[in-house]
mmCIF file of C-alpha atoms in Angstrom:
data_model
loop_
_atom_site.group_PDB
_atom_site.id
_atom_site.type_symbol
_atom_site.label_atom_id
_atom_site.label_comp_id
_atom_site.label_asym_id
_atom_site.label_seq_id
_atom_site.Cartn_x
_atom_site.Cartn_y
_atom_site.Cartn_z
ATOM 1 C CA UNK A 1 77.422 48.326 140.961
ATOM 2 C CA UNK A 2 76.182 51.607 141.033
ATOM 3 C CA UNK A 3 77.351 53.477 143.938
ATOM 4 C CA UNK A 4 81.442 51.946 143.461
ATOM 5 C CA UNK A 5 83.394 54.724 141.804
ATOM 6 C CA UNK A 6 84.948 52.117 139.792
ATOM 7 C CA UNK A 7 81.496 51.894 137.474
ATOM 8 C CA UNK A 8 81.930 55.433 137.066
ATOM 9 C CA UNK A 9 85.015 56.072 136.248
ATOM 10 C CA UNK A 10 84.768 53.442 133.536
ATOM 11 C CA UNK A 11 81.030 54.899 132.018
ATOM 12 C CA UNK A 12 83.184 58.324 131.399
ATOM 13 C CA UNK A 13 85.898 56.272 129.651
ATOM 14 C CA UNK A 14 83.148 54.892 127.075
ATOM 15 C CA UNK A 15 79.942 57.498 127.620
ATOM 16 C CA UNK A 16 79.470 59.662 124.306
ATOM 17 C CA UNK A 17 78.744 59.543 120.434
ATOM 18 C CA UNK A 18 79.188 55.703 120.355
ATOM 19 C CA UNK A 19 76.300 53.871 122.252
ATOM 20 C CA UNK A 20 73.923 54.997 124.448
ATOM 21 C CA UNK A 21 74.603 52.938 128.273
ATOM 22 C CA UNK A 22 71.798 52.398 129.968
ATOM 23 C CA UNK A 23 72.235 50.767 133.863
ATOM 24 C CA UNK A 24 71.027 48.678 135.486
ATOM 25 C CA UNK A 25 71.647 49.165 139.446
ATOM 26 C CA UNK A 26 72.402 45.628 141.355
ATOM 27 C CA UNK A 27 70.428 47.001 144.562
ATOM 28 C CA UNK A 28 68.683 50.549 145.835
ATOM 29 C CA UNK A 29 72.363 52.026 147.089
ATOM 30 C CA UNK A 30 72.611 54.903 146.195
ATOM 31 C CA UNK A 31 74.368 55.730 142.138
ATOM 32 C CA UNK A 32 78.003 57.528 142.680
ATOM 33 C CA UNK A 33 77.685 61.005 142.561
ATOM 34 C CA UNK A 34 80.274 61.198 139.370
ATOM 35 C CA UNK A 35 78.354 58.896 137.516
ATOM 36 C CA UNK A 36 76.028 61.657 136.326
ATOM 37 C CA UNK A 37 74.743 63.690 133.905
ATOM 38 C CA UNK A 38 71.754 60.473 134.066
ATOM 39 C CA UNK A 39 68.469 59.965 134.098
ATOM 40 C CA UNK A 40 65.980 57.603 135.026
ATOM 41 C CA UNK A 41 64.024 55.387 132.616
ATOM 42 C CA UNK A 42 61.353 52.953 132.250
ATOM 43 C CA UNK A 43 60.595 53.038 128.569
ATOM 44 C CA UNK A 44 62.331 52.442 125.458
ATOM 45 C CA UNK A 45 60.469 56.157 124.668
ATOM 46 C CA UNK A 46 62.683 57.016 127.315
ATOM 47 C CA UNK A 47 65.895 56.203 126.587
ATOM 48 C CA UNK A 48 64.964 57.978 122.886
ATOM 49 C CA UNK A 49 64.657 61.368 124.808
ATOM 50 C CA UNK A 50 68.123 60.658 126.686
ATOM 51 C CA UNK A 51 70.046 63.860 125.830
ATOM 52 C CA UNK A 52 73.414 62.768 124.232
ATOM 53 C CA UNK A 53 76.067 61.498 127.376
ATOM 54 C CA UNK A 54 73.703 61.133 130.133
ATOM 55 C CA UNK A 55 73.309 57.184 131.447
ATOM 56 C CA UNK A 56 69.859 55.541 131.560
ATOM 57 C CA UNK A 57 69.484 54.153 134.665
ATOM 58 C CA UNK A 58 66.646 51.900 134.869
ATOM 59 C CA UNK A 59 63.914 52.147 137.078
ATOM 60 C CA UNK A 60 63.379 48.721 138.695
ATOM 61 C CA UNK A 61 59.179 49.523 140.218
ATOM 62 C CA UNK A 62 59.732 47.757 142.831
ATOM 63 C CA UNK A 63 59.217 50.314 145.131
ATOM 64 C CA UNK A 64 58.862 49.310 148.955
ATOM 65 C CA UNK A 65 60.115 46.751 151.057
ATOM 66 C CA UNK A 66 56.448 45.021 150.566
ATOM 67 C CA UNK A 67 56.771 44.346 146.690
ATOM 68 C CA UNK A 68 60.474 43.597 147.560
ATOM 69 C CA UNK A 69 59.754 40.636 149.598
ATOM 70 C CA UNK A 70 56.968 39.486 147.368
ATOM 71 C CA UNK A 71 59.439 39.537 144.033
ATOM 72 C CA UNK A 72 61.694 37.552 146.403
ATOM 73 C CA UNK A 73 59.554 35.175 147.351
ATOM 74 C CA UNK A 74 58.795 34.527 143.488
ATOM 75 C CA UNK A 75 62.239 34.231 143.152
ATOM 76 C CA UNK A 76 62.460 30.707 145.534
ATOM 77 C CA UNK A 77 59.499 29.581 144.138
ATOM 78 C CA UNK A 78 61.341 29.321 140.868
ATOM 79 C CA UNK A 79 64.362 27.803 142.464
ATOM 80 C CA UNK A 80 66.424 30.428 142.427
ATOM 81 C CA UNK A 81 68.953 31.144 145.427
ATOM 82 C CA UNK A 82 71.424 34.306 145.711
ATOM 83 C CA UNK A 83 74.806 32.712 146.658
ATOM 84 C CA UNK A 84 76.188 35.361 148.347
ATOM 85 C CA UNK A 85 79.802 36.738 148.388
ATOM 86 C CA UNK A 86 81.500 36.357 151.290
ATOM 87 C CA UNK A 87 81.806 40.685 152.281
ATOM 88 C CA UNK A 88 77.852 41.288 150.937
ATOM 89 C CA UNK A 89 75.216 39.343 153.007
ATOM 90 C CA UNK A 90 72.273 38.970 150.761
ATOM 91 C CA UNK A 91 69.179 41.551 151.307
ATOM 92 C CA UNK A 92 65.749 42.127 149.643
ATOM 93 C CA UNK A 93 66.956 45.286 148.136
ATOM 94 C CA UNK A 94 69.389 43.535 145.611
ATOM 95 C CA UNK A 95 67.718 43.163 142.104
ATOM 96 C CA UNK A 96 65.902 40.006 141.381
ATOM 97 C CA UNK A 97 66.731 37.985 138.062
ATOM 98 C CA UNK A 98 63.644 38.570 136.864
ATOM 99 C CA UNK A 99 63.823 42.534 137.099
ATOM 100 C CA UNK A 100 66.857 42.224 134.832
ATOM 101 C CA UNK A 101 64.396 39.879 132.613
ATOM 102 C CA UNK A 102 62.385 42.936 131.987
ATOM 103 C CA UNK A 103 65.144 45.429 131.701
ATOM 104 C CA UNK A 104 66.776 44.009 128.633
ATOM 105 C CA UNK A 105 63.136 42.791 126.981
ATOM 106 C CA UNK A 106 62.229 46.529 127.280
ATOM 107 C CA UNK A 107 65.948 48.386 126.278
ATOM 108 C CA UNK A 108 67.046 45.570 123.886
ATOM 109 C CA UNK A 109 70.468 46.230 123.920
ATOM 110 C CA UNK A 110 73.013 45.249 121.322
ATOM 111 C CA UNK A 111 75.212 44.678 124.261
ATOM 112 C CA UNK A 112 75.160 43.500 127.988
ATOM 113 C CA UNK A 113 78.486 44.364 129.748
ATOM 114 C CA UNK A 114 78.644 43.373 133.146
ATOM 115 C CA UNK A 115 81.335 45.118 135.853
ATOM 116 C CA UNK A 116 82.280 42.583 138.259
ATOM 117 C CA UNK A 117 81.182 39.152 139.208
ATOM 118 C CA UNK A 118 79.699 38.217 142.171
ATOM 119 C CA UNK A 119 76.591 40.547 142.159
ATOM 120 C CA UNK A 120 76.225 41.847 138.885
ATOM 121 C CA UNK A 121 77.584 38.319 136.674
ATOM 122 C CA UNK A 122 75.892 35.647 138.886
ATOM 123 C CA UNK A 123 72.686 37.649 138.320
ATOM 124 C CA UNK A 124 73.253 37.821 134.686
ATOM 125 C CA UNK A 125 73.988 34.346 134.546
ATOM 126 C CA UNK A 126 69.986 33.425 135.383
ATOM 127 C CA UNK A 127 69.052 35.824 132.919
ATOM 128 C CA UNK A 128 70.558 34.079 130.334
ATOM 129 C CA UNK A 129 69.316 31.102 131.465
ATOM 130 C CA UNK A 130 65.479 32.689 131.148
ATOM 131 C CA UNK A 131 66.191 34.266 128.175
ATOM 132 C CA UNK A 132 68.025 31.672 125.903
ATOM 133 C CA UNK A 133 68.434 32.707 122.509
ATOM 134 C CA UNK A 134 67.129 36.146 122.900
ATOM 135 C CA UNK A 135 70.025 36.659 125.537
ATOM 136 C CA UNK A 136 71.963 39.713 123.268
ATOM 137 C CA UNK A 137 75.774 39.128 123.416
ATOM 138 C CA UNK A 138 77.160 39.056 127.612
ATOM 139 C CA UNK A 139 80.825 40.606 127.672
ATOM 140 C CA UNK A 140 82.240 40.253 131.641
ATOM 141 C CA UNK A 141 84.395 42.451 133.322
ATOM 142 C CA UNK A 142 86.035 41.086 136.754
ATOM 143 C CA UNK A 143 87.241 43.503 139.435
ATOM 144 C CA UNK A 144 89.621 42.856 142.380
ATOM 145 C CA UNK A 145 89.165 39.390 143.794
ATOM 146 C CA UNK A 146 86.055 38.030 141.898
ATOM 147 C CA UNK A 147 88.450 34.994 140.092
ATOM 148 C CA UNK A 148 91.040 34.489 142.405
ATOM 149 C CA UNK A 149 89.759 34.100 146.038
ATOM 150 C CA UNK A 150 86.380 32.844 144.828
ATOM 151 C CA UNK A 151 87.175 30.438 142.512
ATOM 152 C CA UNK A 152 88.869 28.239 145.567
ATOM 153 C CA UNK A 153 85.778 28.153 147.670
ATOM 154 C CA UNK A 154 83.564 25.097 145.912
ATOM 155 C CA UNK A 155 80.574 26.273 146.071
ATOM 156 C CA UNK A 156 81.510 30.033 143.973
ATOM 157 C CA UNK A 157 83.740 27.816 142.101
ATOM 158 C CA UNK A 158 80.483 25.829 140.440
ATOM 159 C CA UNK A 159 79.186 29.239 139.713
ATOM 160 C CA UNK A 160 82.095 30.551 138.063
ATOM 161 C CA UNK A 161 82.300 27.646 135.840
ATOM 162 C CA UNK A 162 79.154 28.402 134.545
ATOM 163 C CA UNK A 163 79.760 31.539 133.917
ATOM 164 C CA UNK A 164 82.649 31.446 132.000
ATOM 165 C CA UNK A 165 81.091 28.544 129.971
ATOM 166 C CA UNK A 166 78.145 31.194 128.944
ATOM 167 C CA UNK A 167 79.939 34.641 128.105
ATOM 168 C CA UNK A 168 80.496 35.446 125.219
ATOM 169 C CA UNK A 169 83.694 37.710 125.938
ATOM 170 C CA UNK A 170 85.588 38.461 129.028
ATOM 171 C CA UNK A 171 87.778 41.445 130.178
ATOM 172 C CA UNK A 172 89.637 40.930 133.006
ATOM 173 C CA UNK A 173 91.575 43.958 134.785
ATOM 174 C CA UNK A 174 95.552 41.313 134.514
ATOM 175 C CA UNK A 175 96.520 38.135 132.847
ATOM 176 C CA UNK A 176 96.955 36.271 135.926
ATOM 177 C CA UNK A 177 92.340 36.764 136.193
ATOM 178 C CA UNK A 178 92.585 35.184 132.134
ATOM 179 C CA UNK A 179 95.037 32.294 133.437
ATOM 180 C CA UNK A 180 92.229 31.656 135.723
ATOM 181 C CA UNK A 181 89.741 32.213 133.427
ATOM 182 C CA UNK A 182 90.717 29.904 130.933
ATOM 183 C CA UNK A 183 91.253 27.319 133.633
ATOM 184 C CA UNK A 184 87.349 27.692 135.022
ATOM 185 C CA UNK A 185 86.215 26.352 130.992
ATOM 186 C CA UNK A 186 86.276 30.392 129.144
ATOM 187 C CA UNK A 187 84.609 30.052 125.954
ATOM 188 C CA UNK A 188 84.617 32.823 124.721
ATOM 189 C CA UNK A 189 86.737 35.839 123.913
ATOM 190 C CA UNK A 190 89.623 37.270 126.184
ATOM 191 C CA UNK A 191 90.120 40.871 125.560
ATOM 192 C CA UNK A 192 93.795 42.415 126.175
ATOM 193 C CA UNK A 193 93.293 43.523 129.819
ATOM 194 C CA UNK A 194 92.030 47.121 130.914
ATOM 195 C CA UNK A 195 92.269 48.132 134.787
ATOM 196 C CA UNK A 196 88.827 48.259 136.184
ATOM 197 C CA UNK A 197 88.956 51.926 136.709
ATOM 198 C CA UNK A 198 89.662 51.954 132.663
ATOM 199 C CA UNK A 199 92.316 54.791 133.116
ATOM 200 C CA UNK A 200 92.842 58.267 134.157
ATOM 201 C CA UNK A 201 93.536 61.794 132.451
ATOM 202 C CA UNK A 202 97.334 62.608 133.444
ATOM 203 C CA UNK A 203 97.030 65.999 132.199
ATOM 204 C CA UNK A 204 95.325 66.510 135.413
ATOM 205 C CA UNK A 205 97.694 64.429 137.127
ATOM 206 C CA UNK A 206 100.593 66.634 138.624
ATOM 207 C CA UNK A 207 103.995 66.162 136.858
ATOM 208 C CA UNK A 208 106.764 64.566 139.430
ATOM 209 C CA UNK A 209 108.693 67.991 138.899
ATOM 210 C CA UNK A 210 106.325 69.803 140.263
ATOM 211 C CA UNK A 211 105.921 66.798 143.910
ATOM 212 C CA UNK A 212 108.774 67.027 146.342
ATOM 213 C CA UNK A 213 111.140 63.521 145.324
ATOM 214 C CA UNK A 214 110.275 60.529 147.664
ATOM 215 C CA UNK A 215 113.079 60.200 149.241
ATOM 216 C CA UNK A 216 112.315 63.834 150.961
ATOM 217 C CA UNK A 217 108.295 63.024 151.628
ATOM 218 C CA UNK A 218 107.819 62.325 155.510
ATOM 219 C CA UNK A 219 104.265 60.574 155.639
ATOM 220 C CA UNK A 220 103.773 56.807 155.143
ATOM 221 C CA UNK A 221 99.939 55.617 153.518
ATOM 222 C CA UNK A 222 98.201 53.024 154.641
ATOM 223 C CA UNK A 223 95.252 50.973 153.484
ATOM 224 C CA UNK A 224 93.589 49.496 155.821
ATOM 225 C CA UNK A 225 90.831 46.965 154.881
ATOM 226 C CA UNK A 226 90.274 44.540 157.189
ATOM 227 C CA UNK A 227 88.340 42.044 156.581
ATOM 228 C CA UNK A 228 87.418 39.228 154.344
ATOM 229 C CA UNK A 229 90.249 40.039 152.229
ATOM 230 C CA UNK A 230 92.426 42.784 153.536
ATOM 231 C CA UNK A 231 94.871 42.363 156.402
ATOM 232 C CA UNK A 232 95.625 46.003 157.329
ATOM 233 C CA UNK A 233 96.119 45.056 160.778
ATOM 234 C CA UNK A 234 98.890 42.678 159.355
ATOM 235 C CA UNK A 235 100.398 46.145 157.833
ATOM 236 C CA UNK A 236 100.123 47.084 161.606
ATOM 237 C CA UNK A 237 101.974 44.850 163.343
ATOM 238 C CA UNK A 238 104.525 45.165 160.650
ATOM 239 C CA UNK A 239 104.550 48.987 161.981
ATOM 240 C CA UNK A 240 105.469 47.409 165.166
ATOM 241 C CA UNK A 241 108.402 45.275 164.498
ATOM 242 C CA UNK A 242 110.025 48.008 162.370
ATOM 243 C CA UNK A 243 108.807 50.763 164.423
ATOM 244 C CA UNK A 244 112.886 52.083 164.974
ATOM 245 C CA UNK A 245 113.201 53.145 161.415
ATOM 246 C CA UNK A 246 109.637 54.728 161.130
ATOM 247 C CA UNK A 247 109.462 57.178 164.101
ATOM 248 C CA UNK A 248 110.405 60.467 161.609
ATOM 249 C CA UNK A 249 107.332 59.512 159.416
ATOM 250 C CA UNK A 250 103.965 60.295 159.553
ATOM 251 C CA UNK A 251 101.571 56.693 158.808
ATOM 252 C CA UNK A 252 98.057 57.890 158.225
ATOM 253 C CA UNK A 253 95.900 55.068 157.985
ATOM 254 C CA UNK A 254 92.937 55.252 155.193
ATOM 255 C CA UNK A 255 89.225 53.011 155.371
ATOM 256 C CA UNK A 256 90.784 51.574 159.042
ATOM 257 C CA UNK A 257 87.603 49.932 161.133
ATOM 258 C CA UNK A 258 87.471 50.274 164.756
ATOM 259 C CA UNK A 259 90.161 47.484 164.978
ATOM 260 C CA UNK A 260 92.492 48.904 162.916
ATOM 261 C CA UNK A 261 91.880 52.340 165.260
ATOM 262 C CA UNK A 262 92.345 50.635 168.396
ATOM 263 C CA UNK A 263 95.747 49.070 167.463
ATOM 264 C CA UNK A 264 96.882 52.425 165.467
ATOM 265 C CA UNK A 265 96.505 53.802 169.394
ATOM 266 C CA UNK A 266 98.651 51.233 170.788
ATOM 267 C CA UNK A 267 101.471 51.466 168.178
ATOM 268 C CA UNK A 268 101.858 55.101 169.139
ATOM 269 C CA UNK A 269 101.267 54.746 173.202
ATOM 270 C CA UNK A 270 104.200 52.254 173.014
ATOM 271 C CA UNK A 271 106.220 52.288 170.110
ATOM 272 C CA UNK A 272 106.197 55.973 169.440
ATOM 273 C CA UNK A 273 105.136 56.484 165.956
ATOM 274 C CA UNK A 274 102.888 58.947 164.602
ATOM 275 C CA UNK A 275 100.242 57.001 163.451
ATOM 276 C CA UNK A 276 96.325 58.025 162.548
ATOM 277 C CA UNK A 277 93.409 56.755 161.290
ATOM 278 C CA UNK A 278 92.111 59.122 158.555
ATOM 279 C CA UNK A 279 88.294 60.138 158.018
ATOM 280 C CA UNK A 280 87.017 58.974 154.920
ATOM 281 C CA UNK A 281 88.353 61.419 152.631
ATOM 282 C CA UNK A 282 86.991 62.029 148.940
ATOM 283 C CA UNK A 283 89.008 60.873 146.087
ATOM 284 C CA UNK A 284 90.556 64.055 145.299
ATOM 285 C CA UNK A 285 92.053 64.395 148.979
ATOM 286 C CA UNK A 286 93.345 61.020 149.022
ATOM 287 C CA UNK A 287 95.455 61.806 145.727
ATOM 288 C CA UNK A 288 96.890 64.955 147.903
ATOM 289 C CA UNK A 289 98.329 62.352 150.096
ATOM 290 C CA UNK A 290 99.210 59.608 147.793
ATOM 291 C CA UNK A 291 101.084 62.886 146.513
ATOM 292 C CA UNK A 292 102.977 63.414 150.233
ATOM 293 C CA UNK A 293 103.721 60.174 150.697
ATOM 294 C CA UNK A 294 107.536 58.206 150.402
ATOM 295 C CA UNK A 295 105.636 54.722 150.152
ATOM 296 C CA UNK A 296 102.005 53.469 149.869
ATOM 297 C CA UNK A 297 101.397 49.871 151.237
ATOM 298 C CA UNK A 298 98.011 47.428 150.802
ATOM 299 C CA UNK A 299 98.288 43.817 151.514
ATOM 300 C CA UNK A 300 95.290 41.357 151.299
ATOM 301 C CA UNK A 301 94.903 37.629 150.828
ATOM 302 C CA UNK A 302 93.844 38.400 147.140
ATOM 303 C CA UNK A 303 93.717 41.664 145.033
ATOM 304 C CA UNK A 304 93.359 42.441 141.741
ATOM 305 C CA UNK A 305 95.598 46.018 140.685
ATOM 306 C CA UNK A 306 95.106 48.043 143.268
ATOM 307 C CA UNK A 307 93.360 51.508 142.104
ATOM 308 C CA UNK A 308 95.922 52.913 144.280
ATOM 309 C CA UNK A 309 98.843 51.306 143.808
ATOM 310 C CA UNK A 310 98.170 52.890 140.101
ATOM 311 C CA UNK A 311 98.297 56.260 141.844
ATOM 312 C CA UNK A 312 101.025 56.046 144.188
ATOM 313 C CA UNK A 313 102.813 54.623 140.543
ATOM 314 C CA UNK A 314 101.397 58.178 139.170
ATOM 315 C CA UNK A 315 102.827 60.076 141.904
ATOM 316 C CA UNK A 316 106.055 59.115 143.044
ATOM 317 C CA UNK A 317 105.239 57.431 146.045
ATOM 318 C CA UNK A 318 106.594 54.037 146.412
ATOM 319 C CA UNK A 319 104.487 51.104 146.228
ATOM 320 C CA UNK A 320 104.510 47.836 148.982
ATOM 321 C CA UNK A 321 101.718 45.125 147.775
ATOM 322 C CA UNK A 322 101.053 41.749 148.285
ATOM 323 C CA UNK A 323 102.239 39.033 146.375
ATOM 324 C CA UNK A 324 98.390 38.120 146.109
ATOM 325 C CA UNK A 325 97.306 41.224 143.873
ATOM 326 C CA UNK A 326 98.260 41.570 140.280
ATOM 327 C CA UNK A 327 100.518 44.235 141.510
ATOM 328 C CA UNK A 328 103.402 42.132 140.081
ATOM 329 C CA UNK A 329 102.115 42.893 136.404
ATOM 330 C CA UNK A 330 103.346 46.402 136.956
ATOM 331 C CA UNK A 331 105.939 46.750 138.850
ATOM 332 C CA UNK A 332 109.324 44.808 139.314
ATOM 333 C CA UNK A 333 109.624 43.798 142.792
ATOM 334 C CA UNK A 334 112.764 45.272 144.279
ATOM 335 C CA UNK A 335 113.051 48.017 141.883
ATOM 336 C CA UNK A 336 110.313 49.331 141.304
ATOM 337 C CA UNK A 337 108.508 48.461 144.295
ATOM 338 C CA UNK A 338 108.549 45.154 146.911
ATOM 339 C CA UNK A 339 105.956 42.941 147.411
ATOM 340 C CA UNK A 340 105.507 40.355 150.231
ATOM 341 C CA UNK A 341 103.142 37.760 151.408
ATOM 342 C CA UNK A 342 99.887 39.107 153.464
ATOM 343 C CA UNK A 343 101.203 36.445 156.082
ATOM 344 C CA UNK A 344 104.339 37.369 156.473
ATOM 345 C CA UNK A 345 104.884 39.738 158.473
ATOM 346 C CA UNK A 346 108.695 40.120 159.622
ATOM 347 C CA UNK A 347 109.261 40.318 155.364
ATOM 348 C CA UNK A 348 106.611 43.414 154.969
ATOM 349 C CA UNK A 349 108.532 44.830 158.138
ATOM 350 C CA UNK A 350 112.191 44.334 156.332
ATOM 351 C CA UNK A 351 110.244 46.167 153.114
ATOM 352 C CA UNK A 352 108.954 48.526 155.136
ATOM 353 C CA UNK A 353 112.132 49.259 156.767
ATOM 354 C CA UNK A 354 114.202 49.318 153.382
ATOM 355 C CA UNK A 355 112.079 51.481 151.513
ATOM 356 C CA UNK A 356 112.013 54.022 155.007
ATOM 357 C CA UNK A 357 116.075 54.160 154.605
ATOM 358 C CA UNK A 358 116.847 53.196 150.900
ATOM 359 C CA UNK A 359 116.709 57.066 149.539
ATOM 360 C CA UNK A 360 117.802 55.825 145.762
ATOM 361 C CA UNK A 361 114.997 52.913 145.794
ATOM 362 C CA UNK A 362 112.667 55.414 145.820
ATOM 363 C CA UNK A 363 113.796 57.971 143.880
ATOM 364 C CA UNK A 364 115.091 56.201 141.083
ATOM 365 C CA UNK A 365 111.593 54.044 140.848
ATOM 366 C CA UNK A 366 109.034 57.261 140.801
ATOM 367 C CA UNK A 367 109.777 57.930 137.039
ATOM 368 C CA UNK A 368 109.783 54.779 136.048
ATOM 369 C CA UNK A 369 106.006 53.875 137.388
ATOM 370 C CA UNK A 370 105.534 56.951 136.309
ATOM 371 C CA UNK A 371 106.593 56.607 132.267
ATOM 372 C CA UNK A 372 104.466 52.672 132.711
ATOM 373 C CA UNK A 373 101.659 53.954 134.060
ATOM 374 C CA UNK A 374 101.335 56.617 131.700
ATOM 375 C CA UNK A 375 101.194 53.877 129.132
ATOM 376 C CA UNK A 376 99.044 51.828 130.273
ATOM 377 C CA UNK A 377 96.539 53.687 132.822
ATOM 378 C CA UNK A 378 95.435 56.560 130.404
ATOM 379 C CA UNK A 379 92.477 57.286 129.562
ATOM 380 C CA UNK A 380 92.624 58.427 126.277
ATOM 381 C CA UNK A 381 93.977 54.865 125.388
ATOM 382 C CA UNK A 382 92.091 52.553 126.955
ATOM 383 C CA UNK A 383 89.134 54.631 125.690
ATOM 384 C CA UNK A 384 90.158 53.483 122.039
ATOM 385 C CA UNK A 385 90.653 50.082 123.079
ATOM 386 C CA UNK A 386 87.435 49.722 125.298
ATOM 387 C CA UNK A 387 85.496 51.241 122.135
ATOM 388 C CA UNK A 388 87.180 48.790 120.142
ATOM 389 C CA UNK A 389 86.225 45.611 122.035
ATOM 390 C CA UNK A 390 82.740 46.636 121.954
ATOM 391 C CA UNK A 391 83.001 46.816 118.571
ATOM 392 C CA UNK A 392 84.431 43.706 118.029
ATOM 393 C CA UNK A 393 81.449 42.056 120.693
ATOM 394 C CA UNK A 394 78.803 43.560 117.641
ATOM 395 C CA UNK A 395 80.274 42.607 115.299
ATOM 396 C CA UNK A 396 80.432 38.899 116.616
ATOM 397 C CA UNK A 397 76.390 39.504 117.275
ATOM 398 C CA UNK A 398 74.106 37.360 114.715
ATOM 399 C CA UNK A 399 72.881 40.511 112.106
ATOM 400 C CA UNK A 400 69.386 39.749 112.998
ATOM 401 C CA UNK A 401 70.464 40.517 116.333
ATOM 402 C CA UNK A 402 71.231 44.543 115.587
ATOM 403 C CA UNK A 403 68.507 44.749 112.618
ATOM 404 C CA UNK A 404 65.662 48.008 112.983
ATOM 405 C CA UNK A 405 67.336 48.446 116.444
ATOM 406 C CA UNK A 406 68.915 52.290 117.662
ATOM 407 C CA UNK A 407 72.668 50.978 119.465
ATOM 408 C CA UNK A 408 72.263 50.667 122.969
#
């Protein structure tokens, strides 16, 4: 998913002298700016000419809607059907299996690593069916809701079972998903989980001593997604119930759609809350807002380990998260954060009121949470672990699969 900040952060974690990285985009969306430096590659010679540290981005060659329509018509004749994720309806711009087959044959990678399942993983499953024994070792990373939500949907569950029986290595971001993968029939090796973003450089993160103590902060930051998994409107309903305890705070909502914006305005009008939806912000500005917040609130029917949870833990903001996420593997409920069922609006309101009024709770959690993320979300630590996983995958490959080829 070439437009994802998660993808860009992962590439930053592993790029360097160990291997050349070639990215096959899942569609025609722009690349994440922080993926730079990158260069298009269409031939093995262009791959060989890449400067060290530059990512090669596969040029699929299907320019224009007519060519893409013809390519997908051919896929349909071959019997291939795209299974739509509920949040990303199919469109002709999606990369076809035959495009990926051509890329594997052209660049002959030593390892295929798919990051995310519904777009990248399902595509790669079809590619492995077509390539058979010529398919390189396959490492699969799952993000967020890739298993936790989709394995509950019968049509997707069948495909996920096929994926889990086809991969050679599996990398989750939480232990919950490792158990789910095994339940789906995982045959390959499951590595110790690493967060989807890899990690951050804590040398560039402000120290807690340079920030106001959480109890002195007067802002609440809300993750406002509401749709296929996020439940931002439930958070706003809880803000309404807890309004008397929250009127002294600035409540700011990230990524709030029209329905969330309308409800936020109603809360401002009816409850006297200082609440507003923020415009789209670059990550540095989001981090500044997190560092000013007493608490950060996110809720959904499904999630992995939210990057905003880890950012909150890094910058002293007290986390309130859904029990349907992997947050419980990072914080202790009632001690380092509060975990709430996404359907329990009254329970969330109580959690908001508690975090708003208990100075000792939020202040005590901050240094403990920072210690946890420095130990587990460090780019240096996780980068070394990721490369060790790659080495393990390569060591498990047949000897003739690597003979005479530069590593990619």
